[in-house]
PDB file of C-alpha atoms in Angstrom:
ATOM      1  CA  UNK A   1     -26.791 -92.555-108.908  1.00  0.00           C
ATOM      2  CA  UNK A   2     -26.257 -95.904-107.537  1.00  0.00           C
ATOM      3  CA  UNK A   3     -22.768 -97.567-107.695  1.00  0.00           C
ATOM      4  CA  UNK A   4     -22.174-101.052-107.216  1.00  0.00           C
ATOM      5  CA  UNK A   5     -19.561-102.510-104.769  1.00  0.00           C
ATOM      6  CA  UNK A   6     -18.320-106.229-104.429  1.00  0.00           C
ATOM      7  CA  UNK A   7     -16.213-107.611-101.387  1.00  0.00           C
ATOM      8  CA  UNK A   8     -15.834-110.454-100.201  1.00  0.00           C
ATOM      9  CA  UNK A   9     -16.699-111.470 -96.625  1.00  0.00           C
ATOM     10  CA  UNK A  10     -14.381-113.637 -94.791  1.00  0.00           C
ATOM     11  CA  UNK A  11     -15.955-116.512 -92.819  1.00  0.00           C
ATOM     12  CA  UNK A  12     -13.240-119.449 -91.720  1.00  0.00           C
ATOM     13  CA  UNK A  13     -11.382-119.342 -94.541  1.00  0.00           C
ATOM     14  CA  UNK A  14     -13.909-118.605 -97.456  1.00  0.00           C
ATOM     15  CA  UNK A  15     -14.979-115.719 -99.062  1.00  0.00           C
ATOM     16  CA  UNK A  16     -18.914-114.819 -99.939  1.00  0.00           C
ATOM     17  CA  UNK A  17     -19.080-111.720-102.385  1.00  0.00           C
ATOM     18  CA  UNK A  18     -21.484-109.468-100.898  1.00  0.00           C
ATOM     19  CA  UNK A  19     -22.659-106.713-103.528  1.00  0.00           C
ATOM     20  CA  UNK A  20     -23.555-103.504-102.217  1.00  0.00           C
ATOM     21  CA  UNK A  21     -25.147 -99.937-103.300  1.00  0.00           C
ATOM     22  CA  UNK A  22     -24.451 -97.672-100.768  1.00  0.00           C
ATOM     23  CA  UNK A  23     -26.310 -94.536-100.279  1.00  0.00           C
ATOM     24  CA  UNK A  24     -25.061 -91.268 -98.904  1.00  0.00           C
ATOM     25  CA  UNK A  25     -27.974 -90.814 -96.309  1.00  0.00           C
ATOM     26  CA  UNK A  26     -30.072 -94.045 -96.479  1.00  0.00           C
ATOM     27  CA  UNK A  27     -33.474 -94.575 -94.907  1.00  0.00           C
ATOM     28  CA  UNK A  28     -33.088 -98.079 -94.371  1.00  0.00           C
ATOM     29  CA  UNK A  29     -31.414-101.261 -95.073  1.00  0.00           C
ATOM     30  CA  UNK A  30     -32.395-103.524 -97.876  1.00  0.00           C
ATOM     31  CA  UNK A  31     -31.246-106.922 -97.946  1.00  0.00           C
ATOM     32  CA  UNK A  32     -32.039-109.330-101.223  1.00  0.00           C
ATOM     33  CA  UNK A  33     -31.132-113.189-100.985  1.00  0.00           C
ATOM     34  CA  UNK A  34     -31.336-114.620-103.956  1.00  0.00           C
ATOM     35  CA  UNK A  35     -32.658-117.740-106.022  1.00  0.00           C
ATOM     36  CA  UNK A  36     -31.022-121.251-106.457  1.00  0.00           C
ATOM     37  CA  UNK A  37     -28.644-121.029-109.951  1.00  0.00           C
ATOM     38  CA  UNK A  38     -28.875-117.220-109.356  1.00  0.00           C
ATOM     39  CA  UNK A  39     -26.663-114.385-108.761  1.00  0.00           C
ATOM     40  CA  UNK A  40     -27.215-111.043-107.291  1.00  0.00           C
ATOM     41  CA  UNK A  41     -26.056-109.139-110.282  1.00  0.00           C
ATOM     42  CA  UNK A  42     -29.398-110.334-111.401  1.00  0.00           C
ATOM     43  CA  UNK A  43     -30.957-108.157-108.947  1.00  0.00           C
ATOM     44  CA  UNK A  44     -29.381-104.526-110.215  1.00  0.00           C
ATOM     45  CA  UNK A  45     -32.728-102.996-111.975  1.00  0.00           C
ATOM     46  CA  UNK A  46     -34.308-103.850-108.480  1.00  0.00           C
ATOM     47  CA  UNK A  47     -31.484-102.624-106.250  1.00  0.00           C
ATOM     48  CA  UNK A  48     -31.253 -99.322-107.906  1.00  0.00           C
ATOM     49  CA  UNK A  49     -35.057 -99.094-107.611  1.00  0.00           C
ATOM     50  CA  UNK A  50     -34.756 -99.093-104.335  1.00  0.00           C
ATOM     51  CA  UNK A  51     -31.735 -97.224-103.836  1.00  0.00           C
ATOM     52  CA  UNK A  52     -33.501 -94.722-105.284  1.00  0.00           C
ATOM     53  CA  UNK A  53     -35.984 -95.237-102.272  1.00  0.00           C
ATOM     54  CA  UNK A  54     -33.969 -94.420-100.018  1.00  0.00           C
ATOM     55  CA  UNK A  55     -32.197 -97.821 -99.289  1.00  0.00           C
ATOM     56  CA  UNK A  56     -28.894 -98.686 -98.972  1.00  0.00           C
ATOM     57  CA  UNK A  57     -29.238-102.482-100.570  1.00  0.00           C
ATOM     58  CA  UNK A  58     -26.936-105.588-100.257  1.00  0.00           C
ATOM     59  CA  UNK A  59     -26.870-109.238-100.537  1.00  0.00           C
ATOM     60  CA  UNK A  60     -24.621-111.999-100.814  1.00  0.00           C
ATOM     61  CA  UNK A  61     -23.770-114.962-103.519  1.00  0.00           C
ATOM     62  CA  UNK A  62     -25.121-117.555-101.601  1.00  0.00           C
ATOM     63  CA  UNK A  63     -22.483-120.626-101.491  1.00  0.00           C
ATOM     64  CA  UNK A  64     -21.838-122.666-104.520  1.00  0.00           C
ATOM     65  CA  UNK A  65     -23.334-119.418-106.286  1.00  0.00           C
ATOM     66  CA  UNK A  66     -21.632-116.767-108.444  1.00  0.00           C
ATOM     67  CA  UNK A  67     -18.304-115.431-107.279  1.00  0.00           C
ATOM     68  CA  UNK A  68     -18.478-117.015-103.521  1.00  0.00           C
ATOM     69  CA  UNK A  69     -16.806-120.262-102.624  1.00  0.00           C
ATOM     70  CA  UNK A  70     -17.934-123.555-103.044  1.00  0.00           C
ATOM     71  CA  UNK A  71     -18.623-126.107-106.100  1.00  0.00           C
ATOM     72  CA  UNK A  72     -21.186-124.671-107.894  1.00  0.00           C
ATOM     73  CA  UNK A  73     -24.921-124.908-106.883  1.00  0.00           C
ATOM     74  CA  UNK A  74     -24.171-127.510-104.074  1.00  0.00           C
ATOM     75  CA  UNK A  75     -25.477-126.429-100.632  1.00  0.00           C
ATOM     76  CA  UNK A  76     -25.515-129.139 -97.909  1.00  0.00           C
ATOM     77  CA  UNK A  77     -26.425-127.559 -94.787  1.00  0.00           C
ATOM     78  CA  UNK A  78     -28.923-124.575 -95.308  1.00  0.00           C
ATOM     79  CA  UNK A  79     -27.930-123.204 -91.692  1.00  0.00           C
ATOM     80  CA  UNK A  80     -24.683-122.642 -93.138  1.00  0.00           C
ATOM     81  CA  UNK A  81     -26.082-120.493 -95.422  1.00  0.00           C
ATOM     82  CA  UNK A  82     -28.223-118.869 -92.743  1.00  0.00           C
ATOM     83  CA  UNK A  83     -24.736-118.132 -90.590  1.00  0.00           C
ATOM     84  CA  UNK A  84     -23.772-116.214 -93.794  1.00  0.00           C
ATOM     85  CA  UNK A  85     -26.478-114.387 -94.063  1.00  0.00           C
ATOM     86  CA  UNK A  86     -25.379-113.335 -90.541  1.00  0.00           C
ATOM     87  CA  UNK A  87     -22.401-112.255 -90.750  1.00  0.00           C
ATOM     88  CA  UNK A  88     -23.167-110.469 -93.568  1.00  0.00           C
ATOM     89  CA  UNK A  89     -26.039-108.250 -91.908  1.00  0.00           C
ATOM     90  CA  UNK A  90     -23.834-107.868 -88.827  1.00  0.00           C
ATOM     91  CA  UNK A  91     -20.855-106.480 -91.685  1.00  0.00           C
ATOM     92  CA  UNK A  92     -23.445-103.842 -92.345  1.00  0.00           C
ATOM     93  CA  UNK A  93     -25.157-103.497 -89.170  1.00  0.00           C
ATOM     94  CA  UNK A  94     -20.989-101.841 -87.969  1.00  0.00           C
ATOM     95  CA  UNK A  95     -21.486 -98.904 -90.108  1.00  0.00           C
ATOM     96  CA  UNK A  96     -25.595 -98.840 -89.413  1.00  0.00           C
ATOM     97  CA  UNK A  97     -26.699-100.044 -86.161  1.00  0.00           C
ATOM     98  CA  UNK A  98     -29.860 -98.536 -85.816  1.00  0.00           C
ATOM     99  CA  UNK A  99     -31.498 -98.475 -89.500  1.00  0.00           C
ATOM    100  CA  UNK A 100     -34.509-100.777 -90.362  1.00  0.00           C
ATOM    101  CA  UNK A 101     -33.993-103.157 -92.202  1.00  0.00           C
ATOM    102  CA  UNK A 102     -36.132-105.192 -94.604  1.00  0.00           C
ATOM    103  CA  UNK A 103     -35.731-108.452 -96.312  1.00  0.00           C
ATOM    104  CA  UNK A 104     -36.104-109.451 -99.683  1.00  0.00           C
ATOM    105  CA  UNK A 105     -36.257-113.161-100.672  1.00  0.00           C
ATOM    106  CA  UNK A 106     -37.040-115.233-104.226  1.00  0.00           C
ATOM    107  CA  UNK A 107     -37.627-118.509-104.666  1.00  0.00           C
ATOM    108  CA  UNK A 108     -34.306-120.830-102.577  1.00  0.00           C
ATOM    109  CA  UNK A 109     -33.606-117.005-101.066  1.00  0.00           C
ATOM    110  CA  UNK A 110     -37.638-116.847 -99.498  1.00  0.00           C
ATOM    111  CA  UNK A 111     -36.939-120.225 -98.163  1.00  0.00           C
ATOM    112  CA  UNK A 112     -33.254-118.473 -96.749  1.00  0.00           C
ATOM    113  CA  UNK A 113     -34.834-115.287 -95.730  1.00  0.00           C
ATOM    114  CA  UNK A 114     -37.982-117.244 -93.626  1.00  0.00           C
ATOM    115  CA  UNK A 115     -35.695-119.535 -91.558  1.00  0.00           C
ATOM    116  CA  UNK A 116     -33.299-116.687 -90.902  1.00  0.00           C
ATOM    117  CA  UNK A 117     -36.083-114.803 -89.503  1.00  0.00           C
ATOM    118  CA  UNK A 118     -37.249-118.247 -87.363  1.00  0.00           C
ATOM    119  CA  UNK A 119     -33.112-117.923 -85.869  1.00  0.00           C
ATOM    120  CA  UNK A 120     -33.418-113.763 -85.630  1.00  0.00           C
ATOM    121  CA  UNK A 121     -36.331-112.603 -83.854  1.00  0.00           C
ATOM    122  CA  UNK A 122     -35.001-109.325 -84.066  1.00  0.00           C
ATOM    123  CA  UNK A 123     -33.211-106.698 -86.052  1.00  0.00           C
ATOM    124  CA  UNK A 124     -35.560-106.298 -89.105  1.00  0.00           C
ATOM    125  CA  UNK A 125     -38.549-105.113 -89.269  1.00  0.00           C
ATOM    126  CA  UNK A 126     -39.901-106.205 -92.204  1.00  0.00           C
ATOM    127  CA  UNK A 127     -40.131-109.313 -95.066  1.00  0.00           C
ATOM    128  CA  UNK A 128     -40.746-109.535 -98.710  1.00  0.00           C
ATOM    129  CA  UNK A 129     -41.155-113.265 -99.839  1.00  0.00           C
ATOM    130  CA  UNK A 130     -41.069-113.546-103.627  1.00  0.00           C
ATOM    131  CA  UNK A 131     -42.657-117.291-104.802  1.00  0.00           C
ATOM    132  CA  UNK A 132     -41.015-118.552-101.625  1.00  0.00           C
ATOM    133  CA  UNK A 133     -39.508-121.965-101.389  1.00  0.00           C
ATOM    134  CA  UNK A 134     -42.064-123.408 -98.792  1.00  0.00           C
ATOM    135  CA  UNK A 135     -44.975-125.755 -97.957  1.00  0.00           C
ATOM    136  CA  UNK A 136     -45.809-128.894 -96.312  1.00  0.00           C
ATOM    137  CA  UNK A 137     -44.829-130.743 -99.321  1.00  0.00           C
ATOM    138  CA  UNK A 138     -43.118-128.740-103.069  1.00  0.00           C
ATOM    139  CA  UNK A 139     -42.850-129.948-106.395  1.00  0.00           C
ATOM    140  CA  UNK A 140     -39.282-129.172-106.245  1.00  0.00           C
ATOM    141  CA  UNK A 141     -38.049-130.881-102.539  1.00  0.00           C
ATOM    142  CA  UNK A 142     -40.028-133.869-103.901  1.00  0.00           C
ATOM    143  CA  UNK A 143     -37.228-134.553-106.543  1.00  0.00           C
ATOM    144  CA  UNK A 144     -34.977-135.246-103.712  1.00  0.00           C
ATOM    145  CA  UNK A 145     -37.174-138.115-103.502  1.00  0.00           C
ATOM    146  CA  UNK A 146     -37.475-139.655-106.733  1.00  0.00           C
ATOM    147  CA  UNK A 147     -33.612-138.913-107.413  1.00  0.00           C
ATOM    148  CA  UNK A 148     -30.365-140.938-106.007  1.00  0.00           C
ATOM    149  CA  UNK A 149     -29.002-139.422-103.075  1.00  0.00           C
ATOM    150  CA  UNK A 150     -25.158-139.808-103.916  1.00  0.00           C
ATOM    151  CA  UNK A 151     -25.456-139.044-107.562  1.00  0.00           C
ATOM    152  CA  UNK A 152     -26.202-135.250-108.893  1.00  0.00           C
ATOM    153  CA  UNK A 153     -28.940-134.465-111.043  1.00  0.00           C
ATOM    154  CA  UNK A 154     -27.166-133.252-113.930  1.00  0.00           C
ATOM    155  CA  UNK A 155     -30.429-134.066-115.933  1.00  0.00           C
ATOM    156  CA  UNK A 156     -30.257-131.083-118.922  1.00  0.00           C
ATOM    157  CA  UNK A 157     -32.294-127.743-118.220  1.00  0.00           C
ATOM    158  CA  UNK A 158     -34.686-128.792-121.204  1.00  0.00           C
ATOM    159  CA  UNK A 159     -35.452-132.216-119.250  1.00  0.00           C
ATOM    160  CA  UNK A 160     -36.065-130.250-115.745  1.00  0.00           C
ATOM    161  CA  UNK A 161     -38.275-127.746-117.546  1.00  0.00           C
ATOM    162  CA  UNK A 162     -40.676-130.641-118.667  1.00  0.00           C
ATOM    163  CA  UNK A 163     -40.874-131.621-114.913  1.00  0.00           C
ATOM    164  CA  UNK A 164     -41.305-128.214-113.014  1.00  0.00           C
ATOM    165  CA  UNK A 165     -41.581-126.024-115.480  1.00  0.00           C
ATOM    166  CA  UNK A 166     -38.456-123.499-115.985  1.00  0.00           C
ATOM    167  CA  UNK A 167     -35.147-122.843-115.943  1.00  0.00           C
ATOM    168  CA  UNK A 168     -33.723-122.833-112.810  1.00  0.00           C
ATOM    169  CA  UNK A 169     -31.557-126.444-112.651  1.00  0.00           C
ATOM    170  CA  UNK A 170     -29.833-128.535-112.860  1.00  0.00           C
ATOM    171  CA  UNK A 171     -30.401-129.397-109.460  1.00  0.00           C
ATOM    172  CA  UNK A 172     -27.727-131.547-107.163  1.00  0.00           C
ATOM    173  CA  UNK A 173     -29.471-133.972-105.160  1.00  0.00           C
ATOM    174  CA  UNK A 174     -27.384-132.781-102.566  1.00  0.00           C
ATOM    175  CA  UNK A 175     -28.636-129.686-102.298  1.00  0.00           C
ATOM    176  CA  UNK A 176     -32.477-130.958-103.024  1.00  0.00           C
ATOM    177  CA  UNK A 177     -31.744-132.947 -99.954  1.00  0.00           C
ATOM    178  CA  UNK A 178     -30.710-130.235 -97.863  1.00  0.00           C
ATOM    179  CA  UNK A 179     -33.941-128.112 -99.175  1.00  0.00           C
ATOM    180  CA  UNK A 180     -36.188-130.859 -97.992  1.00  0.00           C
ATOM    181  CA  UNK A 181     -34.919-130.359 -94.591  1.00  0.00           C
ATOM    182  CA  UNK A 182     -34.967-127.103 -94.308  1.00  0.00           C
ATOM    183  CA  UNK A 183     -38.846-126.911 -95.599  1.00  0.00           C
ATOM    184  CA  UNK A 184     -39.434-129.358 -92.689  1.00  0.00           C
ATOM    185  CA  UNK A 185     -37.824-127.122 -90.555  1.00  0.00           C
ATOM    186  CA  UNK A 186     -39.610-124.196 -91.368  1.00  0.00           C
ATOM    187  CA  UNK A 187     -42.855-125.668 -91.484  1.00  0.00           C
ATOM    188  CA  UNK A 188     -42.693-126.981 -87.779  1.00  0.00           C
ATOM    189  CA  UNK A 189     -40.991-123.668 -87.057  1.00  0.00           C
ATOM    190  CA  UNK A 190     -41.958-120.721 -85.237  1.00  0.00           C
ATOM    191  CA  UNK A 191     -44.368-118.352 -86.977  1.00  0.00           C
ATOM    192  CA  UNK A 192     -43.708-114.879 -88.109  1.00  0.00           C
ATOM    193  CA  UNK A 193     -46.112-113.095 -84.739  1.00  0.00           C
ATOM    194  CA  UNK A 194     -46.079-109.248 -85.737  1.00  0.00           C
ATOM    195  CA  UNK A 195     -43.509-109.383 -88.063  1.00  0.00           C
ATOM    196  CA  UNK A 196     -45.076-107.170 -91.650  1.00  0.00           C
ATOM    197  CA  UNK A 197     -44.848-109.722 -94.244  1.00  0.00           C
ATOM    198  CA  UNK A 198     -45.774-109.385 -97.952  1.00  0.00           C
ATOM    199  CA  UNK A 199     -46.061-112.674 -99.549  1.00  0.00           C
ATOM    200  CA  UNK A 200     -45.767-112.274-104.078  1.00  0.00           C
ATOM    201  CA  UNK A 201     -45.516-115.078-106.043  1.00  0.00           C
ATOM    202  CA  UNK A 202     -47.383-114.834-110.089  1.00  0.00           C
ATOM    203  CA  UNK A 203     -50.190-116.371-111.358  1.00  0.00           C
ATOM    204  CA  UNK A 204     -48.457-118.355-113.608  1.00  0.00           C
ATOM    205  CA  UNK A 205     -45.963-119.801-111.958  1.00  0.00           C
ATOM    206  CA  UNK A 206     -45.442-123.542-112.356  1.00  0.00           C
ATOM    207  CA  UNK A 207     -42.421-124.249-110.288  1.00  0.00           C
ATOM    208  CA  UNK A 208     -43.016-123.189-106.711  1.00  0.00           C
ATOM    209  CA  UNK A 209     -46.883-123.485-107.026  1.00  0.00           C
ATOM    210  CA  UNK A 210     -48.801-121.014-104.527  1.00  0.00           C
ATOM    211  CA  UNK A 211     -51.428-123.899-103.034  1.00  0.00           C
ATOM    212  CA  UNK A 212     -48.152-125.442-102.084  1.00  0.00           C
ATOM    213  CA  UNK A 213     -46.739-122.540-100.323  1.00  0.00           C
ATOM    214  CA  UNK A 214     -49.400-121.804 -99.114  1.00  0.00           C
ATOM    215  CA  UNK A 215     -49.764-124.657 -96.101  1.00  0.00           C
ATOM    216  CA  UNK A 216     -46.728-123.290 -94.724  1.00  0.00           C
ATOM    217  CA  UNK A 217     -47.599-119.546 -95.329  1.00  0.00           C
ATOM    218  CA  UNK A 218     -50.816-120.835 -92.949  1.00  0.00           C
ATOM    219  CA  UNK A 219     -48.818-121.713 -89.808  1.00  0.00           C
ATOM    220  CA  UNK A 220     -46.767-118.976 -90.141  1.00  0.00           C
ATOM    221  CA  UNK A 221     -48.257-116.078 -90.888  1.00  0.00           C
ATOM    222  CA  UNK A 222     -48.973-113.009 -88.130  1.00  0.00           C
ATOM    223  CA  UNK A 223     -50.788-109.951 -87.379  1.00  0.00           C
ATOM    224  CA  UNK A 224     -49.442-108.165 -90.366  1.00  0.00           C
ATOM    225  CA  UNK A 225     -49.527-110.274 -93.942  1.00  0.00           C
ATOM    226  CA  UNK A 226     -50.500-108.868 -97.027  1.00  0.00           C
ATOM    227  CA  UNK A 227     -51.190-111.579-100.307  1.00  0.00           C
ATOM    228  CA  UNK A 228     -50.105-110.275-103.599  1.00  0.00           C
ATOM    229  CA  UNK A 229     -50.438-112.093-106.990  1.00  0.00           C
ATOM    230  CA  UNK A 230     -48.739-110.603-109.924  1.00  0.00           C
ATOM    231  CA  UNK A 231     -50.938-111.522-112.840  1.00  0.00           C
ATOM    232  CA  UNK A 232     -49.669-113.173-115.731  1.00  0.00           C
ATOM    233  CA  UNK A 233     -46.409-113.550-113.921  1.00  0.00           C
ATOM    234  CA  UNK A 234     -44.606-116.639-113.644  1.00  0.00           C
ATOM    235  CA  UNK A 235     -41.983-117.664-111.314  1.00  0.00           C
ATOM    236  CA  UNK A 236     -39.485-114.602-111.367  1.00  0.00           C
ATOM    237  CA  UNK A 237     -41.831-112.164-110.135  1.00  0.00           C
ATOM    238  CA  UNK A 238     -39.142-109.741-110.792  1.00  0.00           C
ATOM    239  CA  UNK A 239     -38.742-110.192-114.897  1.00  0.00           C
ATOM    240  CA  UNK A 240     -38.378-107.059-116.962  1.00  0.00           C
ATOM    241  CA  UNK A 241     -41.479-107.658-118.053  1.00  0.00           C
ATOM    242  CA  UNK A 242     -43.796-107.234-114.522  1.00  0.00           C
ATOM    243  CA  UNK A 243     -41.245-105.299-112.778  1.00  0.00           C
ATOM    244  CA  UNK A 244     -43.113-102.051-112.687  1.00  0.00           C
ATOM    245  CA  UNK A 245     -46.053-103.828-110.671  1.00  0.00           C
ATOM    246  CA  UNK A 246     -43.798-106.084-108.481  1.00  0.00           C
ATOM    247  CA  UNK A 247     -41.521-103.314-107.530  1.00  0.00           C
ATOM    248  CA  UNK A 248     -44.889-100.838-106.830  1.00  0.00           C
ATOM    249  CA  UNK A 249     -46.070-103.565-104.286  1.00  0.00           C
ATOM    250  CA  UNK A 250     -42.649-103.764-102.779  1.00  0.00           C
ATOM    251  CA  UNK A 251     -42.677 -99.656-102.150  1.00  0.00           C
ATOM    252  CA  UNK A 252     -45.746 -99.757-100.997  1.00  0.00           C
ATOM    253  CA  UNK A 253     -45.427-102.578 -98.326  1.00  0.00           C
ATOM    254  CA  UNK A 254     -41.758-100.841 -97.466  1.00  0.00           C
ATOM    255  CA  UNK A 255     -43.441 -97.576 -96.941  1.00  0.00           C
ATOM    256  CA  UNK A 256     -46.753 -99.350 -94.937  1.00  0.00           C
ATOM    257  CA  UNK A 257     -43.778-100.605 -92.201  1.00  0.00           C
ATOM    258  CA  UNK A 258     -40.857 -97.939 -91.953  1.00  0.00           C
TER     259      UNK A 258
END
């Protein structure tokens, strides 16, 4: 049985809460970064899917997100985030220097998880980007546009939904700002070369739309990348509802690359 820990991880003089689910002899490490307005209590059905794979899993509130630091869902330098990321792998990396490890990222977190890679070359050997934040140009980066850049876009969920689609606002235009770059970054960034990489996003997902994603997925992608649509699913590829066929991919891929 898994059991879920929460610390926080000191960096300066801020805290990010890192959950974990240790295992008693794991196979490998499983890292999950999660979506903007997300947690990663959000994630439990899928960590102790995994856990029961074998994996000890972990991933921190990103900042401005759950119970880390920070005013809530503003991020204004992305490599800030990526430098938590970090330190949090190297936390875990002490007790388990030598165990794969593989990355899981939705949405924001697929954005996190693809320019972390870009910084860290090496040290995982594997990628799972869930309706990644990417592409040469995203229905979401392009509110930073249309919005002011000193006020927040406190527009109500119900308003955002008619625009992209779902609930996952309100958006600060500080953080759409810092998005933007960061897509820019990645897109001109280096590619993924043999890294394994399983790309999911659903069929029906109106927010980060796939033909958008996928001009970035083209300059980066290596010698190993697998496509895999989750039909009828929208944006959360991992919703109770398609979780059994998300998660099968996931195993699958995981088990292709350890």
């Amino acid at each position: 049985m898994s059991v879920l820990e929460i610390n926080d991880v000191e960096i300066g003089n801020k805290g990010i809460a890192v959950y974990q689910w240790p295992h008693p002899s794991p196979r490998y490490l499983l890292l999950i970064l999660h979506g903007h307005n997300e947690h990663m209590g959000l994630y439990e059905s899928v960590a102790k899917s995994l856990h029961a794979h074998g994996a000890f899993v972990f991933g921190p509130d990103h900042l401005g997100h759950g119970l880390s630091h920070g005013e809530r869902l503003v991020i204004e330098d992305f490599d800030r985030v990526v430098n938590d990321v970090q330190i949090t792998v190297a936390t875990i990396r002490i007790r388990y220097p030598t165990l794969p490890l593989i990355i899981i990222g939705h949405s924001m977190g697929g954005m996190i998880a693809t320019r972390y890679v870009q910084l860290n070359k090496t040290g995982h050997c594997g990628l799972v980007l869930s309706a990644p934040l990417l592409g040469d140009r995203t229905r979401i980066t392009n509110l930073a546009i249309k919005q002011p850049r000193k006020v927040a876009f406190t527009t109500s969920v119900n308003s955002i939904e008619s625009k992209i689609g779902d609930s996952i606002g309100p958006f600060k235009c500080i953080t759409l700002a810092a998005m933007d770059r960061t897509r820019r970054l990645i897109h001109s960034g280096p590619g993924f070369e043999n890294l394994p990489v399983l790309w999911l996003y659903g069929s029906e997902d109106t927010i980060v739309l796939a033909k958008e994603t996928q001009t970035t997925i083209d300059r980066l992608k290596g010698t190993y990348f697998v496509t895999e649509p989750i039909p009828g699913a929208q944006h959360n590829v991992f919703s109770e509802s398609h979780l059994a066929v998300t998660l099968a991919k996931v195993i699958s891929f995981i088990d292709s690359v350890l």
